[in-house]
Amino acid sequence: MSLPDIQTLTLPNGKTIDTHTFLFINNEFVAGHGPMIDTVNPTTEEVICSVHSADESDVDAAVQAAATCFETTWRKVAPAQRGRLINKLADLIERDIEHFAHLEALDNGKTVAVARDIDITDSVACFRYFAGWADKIHGKTVDTTFDKMCYTRHEPIGVVAAVTPWNYSVQMPVWKLAPALAAGNTIVLKSSEVTPLGILHLAALVKEAGFPPGVLNVVTGYGHITGNALTKHPLVAKVAFTGSTATGRRIMESSAASSTLKKIQLELGGKSAQIVCADADLPHAAAQACQGIFNNHGQSCNAGTRIFVQEAVHDDFLALFLEETKKLKVGDPFEDGIHQGPQINKVQFEKILGYIDLGVKEGATIALGGKRVGTKGYFVEPTVFVNCTNNMRIMREEIFGPVVCIGKFSTVDEAIALANDSEYGLAGGVYTKDVNVAIKVSNEMHAGTVWVNCFDVFDQSTPFGGVKNSGFGKELGKYALLEYLNVKTVKFQLMDI
Amino acid sequence: MTGSNLLVDVKLSNGKTIQVQTGLFINNEFVVGDYTLDTVNPATGEVITAVQAADTPKVDEAVDAAENAYQTVWKDTLPTERQRLMLRLADLIERDAEELAQIETLDNGKPFTNSKFVDVPALLGTLRYYAGFADKLYGKLINTQVGTSLVDREPYGVCAGILPWNFPLSMLGWKLGPALVTGNVIIIKTSEITPLSALKVAALAKEAGFAPGVIQIITGYGKTAGTALSRHMRVSKLAFTGSTMVGREIMKASADTNLKKVTLELGGKSPNIIFNDADIDQAVKFAHRGIYYNQGQICCAGSRIYVQEGVYDQFVKGLQAAATTGKSGDPFDLTTMHGPLVSQMQFDRVMDYIESGKAEGAHVHTGGKRVGDKGYFIEPTIFTDVKPEMKIVKEEIFGPVAVVTKFKDEDDVVRLANDTVYGLASAVFTKDIDRALTVAKRIQAGTVWVNGYNLLENETPFGGYGQSGIGRENGEMGLDNYLQYKTIKINLNVKL
């Protein structure tokens, strides 16, 4: 006897919370035909519940629903009305913010406060930002010769496949849904099998907000089954992916194997450098740099995981940085006053501890941390390596945990070279009071975002996305819309009348 | 007298009683003015109520409040918060839509079905459209030989908007929307003929949470309040909608004082051109909409209709039939199509134009007379056998009077259509794509409708060529009126 869609979960404080567990296709929660997937609470290492996953037939049903909706319905909804629906969705998410925050803390392990005040608050703001664009997507008229009338249409692409990660399990999907919907596309979303719950509640709100069936479809599942079927489906016109560089390559390969070519956007890993100059406001830099690496338990693609400090201030900066890091309390994400919950799962946990061992073997020195916290739950101490050099694997490979590597530099040119000596290019930062240094570094860094005197600071209107092995394409801001539009040139030849 | 004393009970023709606000809205309070004036119900000719009105002292007070609001609050209000407040105001307007529509019809005379289904929704649409721009005002980053330049767009600060009486609520939206979203504060002077509906919106602005002084709404005559605003040394930008004659005064006032930036949306004598291959049924319906909607009291009314020889008789017959079918009467009657003209003065003006048409030898094909003996109702009127030199062909009548001319070919009609000092709008009815686009390119007007008329939408800019105005409202371009460019050029490469 199989379980119904809605399951009741018990929170640490004894209260209960409901969650959907089915797939969401055509505005209905439906059973899947793929394997059942257990989702684990990383704080307790226990299974929260089992969710349905999608096999190839389910993916096909979802894509067909999205394609049909696009052709028959969604493209006929007036842009201003699209904007109103997206704003309505934002209102509903805001209404249910506590519900989302608790699901996220359970499924992902980030604290309730962070889930509420960062992840879901940002998701609401993102939808509100893109709602405003819906009726402002313009083409251009183009002057050529007097006997012609030319213009460009900025048209939606059609069915968008979104494949999203576990580190921000609602926010990363929203960064794709918001511009995709504003631009008039329909979506099939494959969430992370590691954190499937939050996005299913968002799906329910999409229906409540009044979106037509088929505009958003959610197919939970494994990458090799569901993700694969989705990214090579012939009716998918575009793939937007956030995750590891390795999976990004597989997505490109899978899409290339499809009978139809797809527009692809990848937001991948990083090994972002934070450069601390001798003239920086050191206490401020230490606080920002600390957040820059340890936010989200170090599980951010843009984490500032390499810090290069100018020799003259290295020891002073390090002392301040360690002080900041010691303020981070590690513990149960449902408790007040906690900054850092567990890492996402056993695989990541073991990988991080493996890198810590490696760092020691490679000759770096642990200045702080380096060990597991407690005996239950995937907790790792915020860890600081010093005496790091760019050739070490801990300086080159993405660890995706609360592990920062600190090295030195003498000149700004050297710092820039060190920062750029990486296969990645997602983000970077520089701390300085000198305007010329700030502009020089931000001009010369190979990165999609350069932060000056701050780190890991986001706004809805500034685009985000990397270069090199960090991927291609932009999210957020007006630039994100272009990722979800095709430009069509129309040329009228005027005839003598 | 305080805010609550300034609320007055008014009885509608359908027996209902509503409350109208009569104070000046300054610094989030309703206050007594420098004098009062009466506002009249044009359906009956009777006074609705006296309202408080502003002269220089109260205008000065409003400007002080606006400046203070900008410097201490609005300048530092985040764009997303500006958006939130504007959307909240829209929601409150939607909540009180019925009441707003009643006040609009009472004061302006337009049929209640129009106020409810067109004017109030138009205001909502404009506010919601512009609210979405709040955090999307990108400047540019321009790299040059000297270094790096940030070209930012900044608000002016204290702006003023002077509204006409023909679409009080909708025109209020056209000023509030772009001014507020770009971070400006604004003082609105309504038309002394239709002061009431904006004052209801003022109360909603306060309820929505706008800080005192961000939005202010004052009643007053052009000669007193309008002059005070257009001459004020600390108003940085003024947007005016109204007659070309008053538009000139506003520009002179700016030239004479602080060179405040002025945008003008003025009159028109817009040509509506119907070719032989037009869908005549649709052309008739749109032509009717073009000149008789809102009793012809529209800046972009299609008041000169040009019909190609081959379809002239058919078209005129159709337009006459359409012109004589709509009912003129009590605007609160849901079957009424035509309300009264807005005032005695407008009524007299239009009747004078009709007389001048007859005197100059034009033929009254239909209409030409008053309807009934109470209220300012005029029959939908068609003049034929007109010549370009006639007053009724050259001058803006601003009433339900169409002048119809036969034309031969494209060159003929383009010459006739462009023979005007105005250039607000125009239309061409044809099925031929080349003709439509070629004529559209040749007409000297800010809007050219192809196979339609009086279709105004938030997303597309609107404004005049020639003496129909300066600047554009609506669309992304509407924002340009409320922002100024600042170039911040950082020298990186030049050492002396």
PDB file of C-alpha atoms in Angstrom, chain A residues 129-348:
ATOM      1  CA  TYR A 129      12.195  41.812  -9.415  1.00  0.00           C
ATOM      2  CA  PHE A 130      11.487  39.715 -12.486  1.00  0.00           C
ATOM      3  CA  ALA A 131       7.707  40.238 -12.256  1.00  0.00           C
ATOM      4  CA  GLY A 132       8.434  43.880 -13.108  1.00  0.00           C
ATOM      5  CA  TRP A 133      10.270  42.898 -16.296  1.00  0.00           C
ATOM      6  CA  ALA A 134       7.461  40.833 -17.805  1.00  0.00           C
ATOM      7  CA  ASP A 135       5.812  43.716 -19.701  1.00  0.00           C
ATOM      8  CA  LYS A 136       9.075  45.530 -20.431  1.00  0.00           C
ATOM      9  CA  ILE A 137      10.787  43.091 -22.783  1.00  0.00           C
ATOM     10  CA  HIS A 138      11.364  45.095 -25.938  1.00  0.00           C
ATOM     11  CA  GLY A 139      12.908  44.384 -29.263  1.00  0.00           C
ATOM     12  CA  LYS A 140      14.359  47.189 -31.327  1.00  0.00           C
ATOM     13  CA  THR A 141      13.482  48.871 -34.572  1.00  0.00           C
ATOM     14  CA  VAL A 142      16.531  49.098 -36.779  1.00  0.00           C
ATOM     15  CA  ASP A 143      17.314  51.709 -39.414  1.00  0.00           C
ATOM     16  CA  THR A 144      18.771  50.191 -42.536  1.00  0.00           C
ATOM     17  CA  THR A 145      17.645  51.509 -45.916  1.00  0.00           C
ATOM     18  CA  PHE A 146      14.551  53.630 -46.557  1.00  0.00           C
ATOM     19  CA  ASP A 147      12.756  50.907 -48.468  1.00  0.00           C
ATOM     20  CA  LYS A 148      12.800  48.492 -45.547  1.00  0.00           C
ATOM     21  CA  MET A 149      11.237  48.278 -42.102  1.00  0.00           C
ATOM     22  CA  CYS A 150      13.306  46.111 -39.749  1.00  0.00           C
ATOM     23  CA  TYR A 151      12.937  45.121 -36.152  1.00  0.00           C
ATOM     24  CA  THR A 152      13.994  42.488 -33.671  1.00  0.00           C
ATOM     25  CA  ARG A 153      11.567  40.415 -31.656  1.00  0.00           C
ATOM     26  CA  HIS A 154      12.700  39.121 -28.265  1.00  0.00           C
ATOM     27  CA  GLU A 155      10.717  35.898 -28.030  1.00  0.00           C
ATOM     28  CA  PRO A 156      10.508  33.243 -25.341  1.00  0.00           C
ATOM     29  CA  ILE A 157      12.422  30.095 -26.188  1.00  0.00           C
ATOM     30  CA  GLY A 158       9.778  27.539 -25.238  1.00  0.00           C
ATOM     31  CA  VAL A 159      10.327  24.681 -22.806  1.00  0.00           C
ATOM     32  CA  VAL A 160      13.184  25.294 -20.392  1.00  0.00           C
ATOM     33  CA  ALA A 161      14.770  22.433 -18.480  1.00  0.00           C
ATOM     34  CA  ALA A 162      16.209  23.575 -15.173  1.00  0.00           C
ATOM     35  CA  VAL A 163      18.504  21.262 -13.187  1.00  0.00           C
ATOM     36  CA  THR A 164      19.287  22.593  -9.747  1.00  0.00           C
ATOM     37  CA  PRO A 165      21.574  21.829  -6.795  1.00  0.00           C
ATOM     38  CA  TRP A 166      21.086  21.100  -3.111  1.00  0.00           C
ATOM     39  CA  ASN A 167      23.012  24.003  -1.617  1.00  0.00           C
ATOM     40  CA  TYR A 168      20.189  26.542  -2.023  1.00  0.00           C
ATOM     41  CA  SER A 169      17.368  24.147  -2.818  1.00  0.00           C
ATOM     42  CA  VAL A 170      14.647  26.779  -3.313  1.00  0.00           C
ATOM     43  CA  GLN A 171      16.689  29.836  -4.208  1.00  0.00           C
ATOM     44  CA  MET A 172      18.659  28.292  -7.085  1.00  0.00           C
ATOM     45  CA  PRO A 173      15.504  27.093  -8.832  1.00  0.00           C
ATOM     46  CA  VAL A 174      13.938  30.528  -8.287  1.00  0.00           C
ATOM     47  CA  TRP A 175      16.903  32.238 -10.005  1.00  0.00           C
ATOM     48  CA  LYS A 176      15.882  30.269 -13.092  1.00  0.00           C
ATOM     49  CA  LEU A 177      12.106  30.250 -12.732  1.00  0.00           C
ATOM     50  CA  ALA A 178      11.795  33.999 -12.280  1.00  0.00           C
ATOM     51  CA  PRO A 179      13.442  35.179 -15.518  1.00  0.00           C
ATOM     52  CA  ALA A 180      12.161  32.172 -17.470  1.00  0.00           C
ATOM     53  CA  LEU A 181       8.560  32.896 -16.503  1.00  0.00           C
ATOM     54  CA  ALA A 182       8.885  36.654 -16.939  1.00  0.00           C
ATOM     55  CA  ALA A 183      10.159  36.037 -20.463  1.00  0.00           C
ATOM     56  CA  GLY A 184       7.187  33.780 -21.251  1.00  0.00           C
ATOM     57  CA  ASN A 185       8.739  30.307 -21.150  1.00  0.00           C
ATOM     58  CA  THR A 186       7.406  27.138 -19.521  1.00  0.00           C
ATOM     59  CA  ILE A 187       9.593  25.004 -17.294  1.00  0.00           C
ATOM     60  CA  VAL A 188      10.397  21.462 -16.283  1.00  0.00           C
ATOM     61  CA  LEU A 189      12.551  21.522 -13.170  1.00  0.00           C
ATOM     62  CA  LYS A 190      14.648  18.628 -11.924  1.00  0.00           C
ATOM     63  CA  SER A 191      15.457  19.422  -8.331  1.00  0.00           C
ATOM     64  CA  SER A 192      18.333  17.853  -6.424  1.00  0.00           C
ATOM     65  CA  GLU A 193      17.554  14.351  -5.192  1.00  0.00           C
ATOM     66  CA  VAL A 194      19.405  15.314  -2.022  1.00  0.00           C
ATOM     67  CA  THR A 195      16.984  18.168  -1.114  1.00  0.00           C
ATOM     68  CA  PRO A 196      13.656  17.597  -2.884  1.00  0.00           C
ATOM     69  CA  LEU A 197      11.164  18.983  -0.396  1.00  0.00           C
ATOM     70  CA  GLY A 198      11.165  22.794  -0.471  1.00  0.00           C
ATOM     71  CA  ILE A 199      10.597  23.142  -4.197  1.00  0.00           C
ATOM     72  CA  LEU A 200       7.538  20.870  -4.035  1.00  0.00           C
ATOM     73  CA  HIS A 201       5.829  23.393  -1.775  1.00  0.00           C
ATOM     74  CA  LEU A 202       6.717  26.119  -4.263  1.00  0.00           C
ATOM     75  CA  ALA A 203       5.025  24.029  -6.936  1.00  0.00           C
ATOM     76  CA  ALA A 204       1.843  23.943  -4.863  1.00  0.00           C
ATOM     77  CA  LEU A 205       1.969  27.732  -4.596  1.00  0.00           C
ATOM     78  CA  VAL A 206       2.383  28.061  -8.364  1.00  0.00           C
ATOM     79  CA  LYS A 207      -0.965  26.337  -8.697  1.00  0.00           C
ATOM     80  CA  GLU A 208      -2.503  28.446  -5.931  1.00  0.00           C
ATOM     81  CA  ALA A 209      -1.265  31.660  -7.551  1.00  0.00           C
ATOM     82  CA  GLY A 210      -3.253  30.806 -10.666  1.00  0.00           C
ATOM     83  CA  PHE A 211      -0.609  29.825 -13.202  1.00  0.00           C
ATOM     84  CA  PRO A 212      -2.085  27.692 -15.996  1.00  0.00           C
ATOM     85  CA  PRO A 213      -1.310  23.949 -15.848  1.00  0.00           C
ATOM     86  CA  GLY A 214       2.007  23.072 -17.417  1.00  0.00           C
ATOM     87  CA  VAL A 215       3.783  26.384 -16.829  1.00  0.00           C
ATOM     88  CA  LEU A 216       5.917  24.826 -14.090  1.00  0.00           C
ATOM     89  CA  ASN A 217       6.509  21.107 -13.687  1.00  0.00           C
ATOM     90  CA  VAL A 218       8.767  19.518 -11.068  1.00  0.00           C
ATOM     91  CA  VAL A 219      10.374  16.131 -11.636  1.00  0.00           C
ATOM     92  CA  THR A 220      12.422  14.991  -8.674  1.00  0.00           C
ATOM     93  CA  GLY A 221      15.097  12.485  -9.497  1.00  0.00           C
ATOM     94  CA  TYR A 222      18.653  11.303  -9.925  1.00  0.00           C
ATOM     95  CA  GLY A 223      20.897  12.976 -12.424  1.00  0.00           C
ATOM     96  CA  HIS A 224      21.673   9.796 -14.335  1.00  0.00           C
ATOM     97  CA  ILE A 225      17.990   8.878 -14.767  1.00  0.00           C
ATOM     98  CA  THR A 226      15.821  11.990 -14.574  1.00  0.00           C
ATOM     99  CA  GLY A 227      18.429  14.601 -15.412  1.00  0.00           C
ATOM    100  CA  ASN A 228      19.655  12.620 -18.355  1.00  0.00           C
ATOM    101  CA  ALA A 229      16.163  12.063 -19.767  1.00  0.00           C
ATOM    102  CA  LEU A 230      15.332  15.709 -19.339  1.00  0.00           C
ATOM    103  CA  THR A 231      18.436  17.261 -20.836  1.00  0.00           C
ATOM    104  CA  LYS A 232      18.245  15.168 -23.960  1.00  0.00           C
ATOM    105  CA  HIS A 233      14.491  15.400 -24.526  1.00  0.00           C
ATOM    106  CA  PRO A 234      13.856  16.675 -28.040  1.00  0.00           C
ATOM    107  CA  LEU A 235      11.204  19.192 -26.976  1.00  0.00           C
ATOM    108  CA  VAL A 236      13.441  20.908 -24.444  1.00  0.00           C
ATOM    109  CA  ALA A 237      14.751  24.090 -26.047  1.00  0.00           C
ATOM    110  CA  LYS A 238      17.080  25.286 -23.310  1.00  0.00           C
ATOM    111  CA  VAL A 239      18.910  23.775 -20.350  1.00  0.00           C
ATOM    112  CA  ALA A 240      19.832  25.871 -17.322  1.00  0.00           C
ATOM    113  CA  PHE A 241      22.064  24.066 -14.865  1.00  0.00           C
ATOM    114  CA  THR A 242      23.654  24.937 -11.549  1.00  0.00           C
ATOM    115  CA  GLY A 243      25.976  22.413  -9.951  1.00  0.00           C
ATOM    116  CA  SER A 244      29.455  20.964 -10.189  1.00  0.00           C
ATOM    117  CA  THR A 245      31.738  21.423 -13.161  1.00  0.00           C
ATOM    118  CA  ALA A 246      31.879  17.646 -13.625  1.00  0.00           C
ATOM    119  CA  THR A 247      28.104  17.396 -13.892  1.00  0.00           C
ATOM    120  CA  GLY A 248      28.064  20.472 -16.094  1.00  0.00           C
ATOM    121  CA  ARG A 249      30.209  18.613 -18.607  1.00  0.00           C
ATOM    122  CA  ARG A 250      27.832  15.642 -18.491  1.00  0.00           C
ATOM    123  CA  ILE A 251      24.888  17.964 -19.104  1.00  0.00           C
ATOM    124  CA  MET A 252      26.605  19.373 -22.187  1.00  0.00           C
ATOM    125  CA  GLU A 253      27.357  15.892 -23.461  1.00  0.00           C
ATOM    126  CA  SER A 254      23.841  14.678 -22.802  1.00  0.00           C
ATOM    127  CA  SER A 255      22.318  17.699 -24.553  1.00  0.00           C
ATOM    128  CA  ALA A 256      24.656  17.292 -27.502  1.00  0.00           C
ATOM    129  CA  ALA A 257      23.465  13.692 -27.877  1.00  0.00           C
ATOM    130  CA  SER A 258      19.890  14.854 -28.293  1.00  0.00           C
ATOM    131  CA  SER A 259      18.230  15.011 -31.670  1.00  0.00           C
ATOM    132  CA  THR A 260      17.601  18.745 -31.089  1.00  0.00           C
ATOM    133  CA  LEU A 261      20.257  21.254 -30.107  1.00  0.00           C
ATOM    134  CA  LYS A 262      19.591  23.209 -26.928  1.00  0.00           C
ATOM    135  CA  LYS A 263      20.679  26.592 -25.659  1.00  0.00           C
ATOM    136  CA  ILE A 264      22.736  25.866 -22.541  1.00  0.00           C
ATOM    137  CA  GLN A 265      23.561  27.879 -19.461  1.00  0.00           C
ATOM    138  CA  LEU A 266      25.909  26.565 -16.779  1.00  0.00           C
ATOM    139  CA  GLU A 267      26.611  27.953 -13.347  1.00  0.00           C
ATOM    140  CA  LEU A 268      29.347  25.727 -11.969  1.00  0.00           C
ATOM    141  CA  GLY A 269      32.043  25.548  -9.354  1.00  0.00           C
ATOM    142  CA  GLY A 270      34.619  28.023  -8.228  1.00  0.00           C
ATOM    143  CA  LYS A 271      37.772  28.569  -6.220  1.00  0.00           C
ATOM    144  CA  SER A 272      37.334  32.268  -5.748  1.00  0.00           C
ATOM    145  CA  ALA A 273      40.176  34.387  -4.449  1.00  0.00           C
ATOM    146  CA  GLN A 274      39.933  37.152  -1.877  1.00  0.00           C
ATOM    147  CA  ILE A 275      42.865  39.577  -2.045  1.00  0.00           C
ATOM    148  CA  VAL A 276      43.657  41.541   1.133  1.00  0.00           C
ATOM    149  CA  CYS A 277      45.925  44.538   0.499  1.00  0.00           C
ATOM    150  CA  ALA A 278      48.106  46.207   3.103  1.00  0.00           C
ATOM    151  CA  ASP A 279      45.970  49.352   3.075  1.00  0.00           C
ATOM    152  CA  ALA A 280      42.690  47.492   3.662  1.00  0.00           C
ATOM    153  CA  ASP A 281      40.524  48.155   6.676  1.00  0.00           C
ATOM    154  CA  LEU A 282      41.675  44.896   8.276  1.00  0.00           C
ATOM    155  CA  PRO A 283      38.891  44.309  10.829  1.00  0.00           C
ATOM    156  CA  HIS A 284      36.284  44.947   8.119  1.00  0.00           C
ATOM    157  CA  ALA A 285      38.130  42.721   5.656  1.00  0.00           C
ATOM    158  CA  ALA A 286      38.434  39.937   8.207  1.00  0.00           C
ATOM    159  CA  ALA A 287      34.698  40.006   8.938  1.00  0.00           C
ATOM    160  CA  GLN A 288      33.726  40.112   5.268  1.00  0.00           C
ATOM    161  CA  ALA A 289      36.255  37.481   4.241  1.00  0.00           C
ATOM    162  CA  CYS A 290      35.038  35.170   6.967  1.00  0.00           C
ATOM    163  CA  GLN A 291      31.482  35.384   5.736  1.00  0.00           C
ATOM    164  CA  GLY A 292      32.784  35.134   2.220  1.00  0.00           C
ATOM    165  CA  ILE A 293      34.035  31.589   2.819  1.00  0.00           C
ATOM    166  CA  PHE A 294      31.986  30.217   5.681  1.00  0.00           C
ATOM    167  CA  ASN A 295      28.463  31.322   4.630  1.00  0.00           C
ATOM    168  CA  ASN A 296      26.246  28.343   3.877  1.00  0.00           C
ATOM    169  CA  HIS A 297      28.812  26.082   5.566  1.00  0.00           C
ATOM    170  CA  GLY A 298      31.224  26.768   2.708  1.00  0.00           C
ATOM    171  CA  GLN A 299      28.753  25.150   0.313  1.00  0.00           C
ATOM    172  CA  SER A 300      28.579  28.055  -2.148  1.00  0.00           C
ATOM    173  CA  CYS A 301      29.849  27.986  -5.699  1.00  0.00           C
ATOM    174  CA  ASN A 302      31.201  31.509  -5.147  1.00  0.00           C
ATOM    175  CA  ALA A 303      32.786  30.876  -1.743  1.00  0.00           C
ATOM    176  CA  GLY A 304      36.007  32.887  -1.323  1.00  0.00           C
ATOM    177  CA  THR A 305      38.035  29.813  -0.515  1.00  0.00           C
ATOM    178  CA  ARG A 306      41.514  31.185  -1.309  1.00  0.00           C
ATOM    179  CA  ILE A 307      42.627  34.264   0.613  1.00  0.00           C
ATOM    180  CA  PHE A 308      45.811  36.036  -0.480  1.00  0.00           C
ATOM    181  CA  VAL A 309      47.103  38.514   2.093  1.00  0.00           C
ATOM    182  CA  GLN A 310      49.799  41.107   1.423  1.00  0.00           C
ATOM    183  CA  GLU A 311      52.880  40.115   3.402  1.00  0.00           C
ATOM    184  CA  ALA A 312      53.076  43.247   5.507  1.00  0.00           C
ATOM    185  CA  VAL A 313      49.654  42.633   7.082  1.00  0.00           C
ATOM    186  CA  HIS A 314      49.441  38.845   6.918  1.00  0.00           C
ATOM    187  CA  ASP A 315      49.832  38.116  10.618  1.00  0.00           C
ATOM    188  CA  ASP A 316      47.577  40.959  11.735  1.00  0.00           C
ATOM    189  CA  PHE A 317      44.893  39.933   9.269  1.00  0.00           C
ATOM    190  CA  LEU A 318      45.172  36.268  10.239  1.00  0.00           C
ATOM    191  CA  ALA A 319      44.689  37.078  13.915  1.00  0.00           C
ATOM    192  CA  LEU A 320      41.540  39.070  13.140  1.00  0.00           C
ATOM    193  CA  PHE A 321      40.293  36.422  10.736  1.00  0.00           C
ATOM    194  CA  LEU A 322      40.699  33.634  13.265  1.00  0.00           C
ATOM    195  CA  GLU A 323      38.845  35.750  15.842  1.00  0.00           C
ATOM    196  CA  GLU A 324      35.939  36.149  13.424  1.00  0.00           C
ATOM    197  CA  THR A 325      35.964  32.451  12.595  1.00  0.00           C
ATOM    198  CA  LYS A 326      35.884  31.452  16.252  1.00  0.00           C
ATOM    199  CA  LYS A 327      32.594  33.338  16.609  1.00  0.00           C
ATOM    200  CA  LEU A 328      30.897  30.803  14.354  1.00  0.00           C
ATOM    201  CA  LYS A 329      28.874  28.396  16.438  1.00  0.00           C
ATOM    202  CA  VAL A 330      28.348  24.978  14.916  1.00  0.00           C
ATOM    203  CA  GLY A 331      25.281  22.995  15.902  1.00  0.00           C
ATOM    204  CA  ASP A 332      21.640  22.062  15.396  1.00  0.00           C
ATOM    205  CA  PRO A 333      20.093  24.291  12.724  1.00  0.00           C
ATOM    206  CA  PHE A 334      16.863  24.457  14.680  1.00  0.00           C
ATOM    207  CA  GLU A 335      18.551  26.008  17.707  1.00  0.00           C
ATOM    208  CA  ASP A 336      18.863  29.746  18.252  1.00  0.00           C
ATOM    209  CA  GLY A 337      22.306  31.312  18.042  1.00  0.00           C
ATOM    210  CA  ILE A 338      23.728  28.690  15.682  1.00  0.00           C
ATOM    211  CA  HIS A 339      25.611  29.902  12.605  1.00  0.00           C
ATOM    212  CA  GLN A 340      26.615  26.690  10.921  1.00  0.00           C
ATOM    213  CA  GLY A 341      24.656  23.464  10.664  1.00  0.00           C
ATOM    214  CA  PRO A 342      25.862  20.164   9.239  1.00  0.00           C
ATOM    215  CA  GLN A 343      27.301  19.586   5.782  1.00  0.00           C
ATOM    216  CA  ILE A 344      24.755  18.212   3.349  1.00  0.00           C
ATOM    217  CA  ASN A 345      25.440  14.471   3.457  1.00  0.00           C
ATOM    218  CA  LYS A 346      27.916  11.682   4.098  1.00  0.00           C
ATOM    219  CA  VAL A 347      29.560  11.870   0.674  1.00  0.00           C
ATOM    220  CA  GLN A 348      30.361  15.565   1.011  1.00  0.00           C
TER     221      GLN A 348
END
